[in-house]
PDB file of C-alpha atoms in Angstrom:
ATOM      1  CA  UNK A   1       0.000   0.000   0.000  1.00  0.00           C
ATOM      2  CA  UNK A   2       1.310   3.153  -0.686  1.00  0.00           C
ATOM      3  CA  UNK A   3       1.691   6.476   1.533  1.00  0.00           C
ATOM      4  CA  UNK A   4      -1.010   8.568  -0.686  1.00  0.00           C
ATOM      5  CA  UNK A   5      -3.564   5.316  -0.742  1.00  0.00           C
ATOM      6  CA  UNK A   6      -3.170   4.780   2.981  1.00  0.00           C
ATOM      7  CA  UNK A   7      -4.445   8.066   3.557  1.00  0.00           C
ATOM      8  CA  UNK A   8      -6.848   8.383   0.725  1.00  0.00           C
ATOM      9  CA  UNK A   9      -8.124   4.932   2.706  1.00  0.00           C
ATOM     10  CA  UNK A  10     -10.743   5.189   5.112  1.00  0.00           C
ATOM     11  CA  UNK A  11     -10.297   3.392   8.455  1.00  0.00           C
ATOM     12  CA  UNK A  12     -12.284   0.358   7.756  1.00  0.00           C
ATOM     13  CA  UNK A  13     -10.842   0.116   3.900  1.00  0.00           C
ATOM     14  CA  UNK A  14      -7.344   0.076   5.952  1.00  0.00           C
ATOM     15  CA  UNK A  15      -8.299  -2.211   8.178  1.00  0.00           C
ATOM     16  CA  UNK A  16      -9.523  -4.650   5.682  1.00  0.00           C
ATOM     17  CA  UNK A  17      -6.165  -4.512   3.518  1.00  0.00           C
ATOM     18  CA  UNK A  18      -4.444  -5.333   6.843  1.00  0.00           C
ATOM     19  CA  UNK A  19      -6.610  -8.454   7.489  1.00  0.00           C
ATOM     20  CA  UNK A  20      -6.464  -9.320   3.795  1.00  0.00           C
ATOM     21  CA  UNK A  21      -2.476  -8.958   4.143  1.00  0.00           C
ATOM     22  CA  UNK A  22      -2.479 -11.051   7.081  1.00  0.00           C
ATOM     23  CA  UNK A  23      -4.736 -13.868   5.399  1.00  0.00           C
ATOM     24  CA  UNK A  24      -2.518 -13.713   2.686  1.00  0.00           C
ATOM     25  CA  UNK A  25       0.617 -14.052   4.786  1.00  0.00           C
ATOM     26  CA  UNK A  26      -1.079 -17.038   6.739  1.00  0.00           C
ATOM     27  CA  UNK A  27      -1.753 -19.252   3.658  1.00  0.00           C
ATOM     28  CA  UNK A  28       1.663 -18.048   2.231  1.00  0.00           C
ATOM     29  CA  UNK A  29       3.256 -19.915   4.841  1.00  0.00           C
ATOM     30  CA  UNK A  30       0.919 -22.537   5.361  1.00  0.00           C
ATOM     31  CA  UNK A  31       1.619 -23.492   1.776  1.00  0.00           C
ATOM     32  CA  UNK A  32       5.523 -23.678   2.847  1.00  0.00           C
ATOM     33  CA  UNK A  33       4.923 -25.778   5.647  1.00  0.00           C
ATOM     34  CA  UNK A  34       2.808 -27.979   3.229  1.00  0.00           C
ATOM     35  CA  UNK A  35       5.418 -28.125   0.698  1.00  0.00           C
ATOM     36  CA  UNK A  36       8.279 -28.499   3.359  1.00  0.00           C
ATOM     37  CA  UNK A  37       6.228 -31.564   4.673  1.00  0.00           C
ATOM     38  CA  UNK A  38       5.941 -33.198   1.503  1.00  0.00           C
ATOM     39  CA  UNK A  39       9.838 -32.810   0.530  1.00  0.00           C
ATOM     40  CA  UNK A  40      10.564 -33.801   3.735  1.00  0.00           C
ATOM     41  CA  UNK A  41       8.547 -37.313   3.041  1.00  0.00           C
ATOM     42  CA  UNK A  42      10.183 -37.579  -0.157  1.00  0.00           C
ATOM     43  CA  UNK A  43      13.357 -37.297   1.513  1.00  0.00           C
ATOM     44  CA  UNK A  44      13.075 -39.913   4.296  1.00  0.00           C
ATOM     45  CA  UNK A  45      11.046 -42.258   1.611  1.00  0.00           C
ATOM     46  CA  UNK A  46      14.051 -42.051  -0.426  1.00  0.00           C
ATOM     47  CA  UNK A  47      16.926 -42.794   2.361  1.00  0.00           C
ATOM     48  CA  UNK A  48      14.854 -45.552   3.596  1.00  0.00           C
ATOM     49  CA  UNK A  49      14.836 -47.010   0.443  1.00  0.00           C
ATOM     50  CA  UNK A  50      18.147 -46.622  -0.613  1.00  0.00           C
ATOM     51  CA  UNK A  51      19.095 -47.720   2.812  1.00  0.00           C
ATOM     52  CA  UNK A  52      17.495 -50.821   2.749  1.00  0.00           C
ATOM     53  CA  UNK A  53      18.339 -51.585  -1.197  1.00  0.00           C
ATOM     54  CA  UNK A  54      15.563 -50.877  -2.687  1.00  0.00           C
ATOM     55  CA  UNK A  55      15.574 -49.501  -5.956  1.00  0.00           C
ATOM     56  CA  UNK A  56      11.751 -48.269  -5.888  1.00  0.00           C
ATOM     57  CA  UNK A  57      12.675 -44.012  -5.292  1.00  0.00           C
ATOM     58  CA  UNK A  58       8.996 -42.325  -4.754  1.00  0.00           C
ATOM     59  CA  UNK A  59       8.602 -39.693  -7.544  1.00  0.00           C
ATOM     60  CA  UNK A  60       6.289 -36.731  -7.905  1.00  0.00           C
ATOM     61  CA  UNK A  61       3.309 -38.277  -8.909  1.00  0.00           C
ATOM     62  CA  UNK A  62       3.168 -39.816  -5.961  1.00  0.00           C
ATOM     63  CA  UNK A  63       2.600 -36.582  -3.961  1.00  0.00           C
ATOM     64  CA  UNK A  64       0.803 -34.909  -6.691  1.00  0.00           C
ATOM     65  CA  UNK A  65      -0.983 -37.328  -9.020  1.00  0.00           C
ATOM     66  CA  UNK A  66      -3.357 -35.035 -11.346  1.00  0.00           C
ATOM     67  CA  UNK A  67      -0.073 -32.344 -11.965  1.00  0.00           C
ATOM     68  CA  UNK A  68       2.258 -34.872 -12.760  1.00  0.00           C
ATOM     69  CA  UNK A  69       0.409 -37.692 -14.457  1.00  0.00           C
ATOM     70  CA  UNK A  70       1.689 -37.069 -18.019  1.00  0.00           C
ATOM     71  CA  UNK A  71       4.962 -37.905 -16.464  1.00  0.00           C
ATOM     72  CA  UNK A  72       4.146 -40.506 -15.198  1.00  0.00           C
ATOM     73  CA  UNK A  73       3.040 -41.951 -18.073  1.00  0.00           C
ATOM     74  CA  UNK A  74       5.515 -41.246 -20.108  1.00  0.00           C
ATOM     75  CA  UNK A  75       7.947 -42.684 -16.810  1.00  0.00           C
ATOM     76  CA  UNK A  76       6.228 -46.151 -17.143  1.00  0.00           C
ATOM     77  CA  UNK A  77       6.304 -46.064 -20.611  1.00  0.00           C
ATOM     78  CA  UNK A  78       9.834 -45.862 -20.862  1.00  0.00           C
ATOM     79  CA  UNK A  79      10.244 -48.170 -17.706  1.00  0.00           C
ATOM     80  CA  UNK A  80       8.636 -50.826 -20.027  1.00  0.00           C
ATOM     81  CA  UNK A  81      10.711 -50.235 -22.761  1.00  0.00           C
ATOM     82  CA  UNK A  82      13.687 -50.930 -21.236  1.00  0.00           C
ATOM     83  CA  UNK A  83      12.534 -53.959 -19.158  1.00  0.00           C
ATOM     84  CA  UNK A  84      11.608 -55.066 -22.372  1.00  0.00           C
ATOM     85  CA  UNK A  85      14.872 -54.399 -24.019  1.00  0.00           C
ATOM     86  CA  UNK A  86      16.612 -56.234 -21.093  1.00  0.00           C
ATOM     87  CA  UNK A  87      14.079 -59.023 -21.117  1.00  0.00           C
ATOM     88  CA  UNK A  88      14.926 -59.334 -25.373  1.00  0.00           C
ATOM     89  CA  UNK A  89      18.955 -59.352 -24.300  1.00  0.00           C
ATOM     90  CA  UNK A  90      18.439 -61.976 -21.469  1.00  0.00           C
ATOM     91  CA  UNK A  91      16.454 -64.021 -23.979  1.00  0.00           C
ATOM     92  CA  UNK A  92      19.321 -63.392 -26.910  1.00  0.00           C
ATOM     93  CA  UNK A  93      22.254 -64.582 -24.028  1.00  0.00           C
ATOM     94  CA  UNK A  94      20.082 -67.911 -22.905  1.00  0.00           C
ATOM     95  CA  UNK A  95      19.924 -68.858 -26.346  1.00  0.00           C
ATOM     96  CA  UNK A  96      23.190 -68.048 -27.531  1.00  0.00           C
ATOM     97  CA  UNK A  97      24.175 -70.515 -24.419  1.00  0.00           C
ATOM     98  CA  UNK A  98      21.493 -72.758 -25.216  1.00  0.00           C
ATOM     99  CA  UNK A  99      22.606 -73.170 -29.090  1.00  0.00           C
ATOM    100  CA  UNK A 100      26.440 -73.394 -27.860  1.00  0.00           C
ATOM    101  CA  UNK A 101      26.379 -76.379 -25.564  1.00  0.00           C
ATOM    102  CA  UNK A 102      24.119 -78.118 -27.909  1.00  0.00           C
ATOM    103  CA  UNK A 103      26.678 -77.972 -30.599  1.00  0.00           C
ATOM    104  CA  UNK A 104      28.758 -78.861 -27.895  1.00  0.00           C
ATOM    105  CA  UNK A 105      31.502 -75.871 -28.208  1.00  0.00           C
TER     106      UNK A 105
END
């Protein structure tokens, strides 16, 4: 607010940008607290399961489903590509093996 509005303001119009400022200020740092909370989760979530040798690291969509979900998609798409790349190269070794001790080499 500046100097000339504040006094163009009448008492109740001032008090009423104060409360608004303070509402404001309130759900400013409530939304910190939120998001502090949640990285914090993340955080622990993570160590745990790196900790105990897991390799399943929570991601964003996890915490926020509807903003990330085109993400997520495209995460497990790619996830499924590669398992199935690794799947078609396991395959490829077991019968390279397979075909070489049945020619007996």
């Amino acid at each position: 607010m500046t100097p000339e509005s504040f006094w163009n303001y009448s008492l109740n119009e001032i008090i009423d940008a104060m409360e608004s400022y303070a509402r404001q200020a309130k759900r400013i740092r409530k939304q910190k607290i939120a998001d502090d909370f949640v990285l914090t989760k993340a955080l622990s979530l993570n160590l745990a399961a790196i900790i105990s040798g897991k390799d399943d690291l929570c991601n964003p969509w996890d915490f926020y489903p509807e903003t990330f979900r085109k993400d997520k998609e495209e995460y497990e798409q790619q996830k499924l590509e590669a398992d199935l790349a690794e799947y078609r190269e396991k395959r490829r070794q077991w019968a390279e093996e397979f075909n070489r001790r049945r020619r007996g080499v």
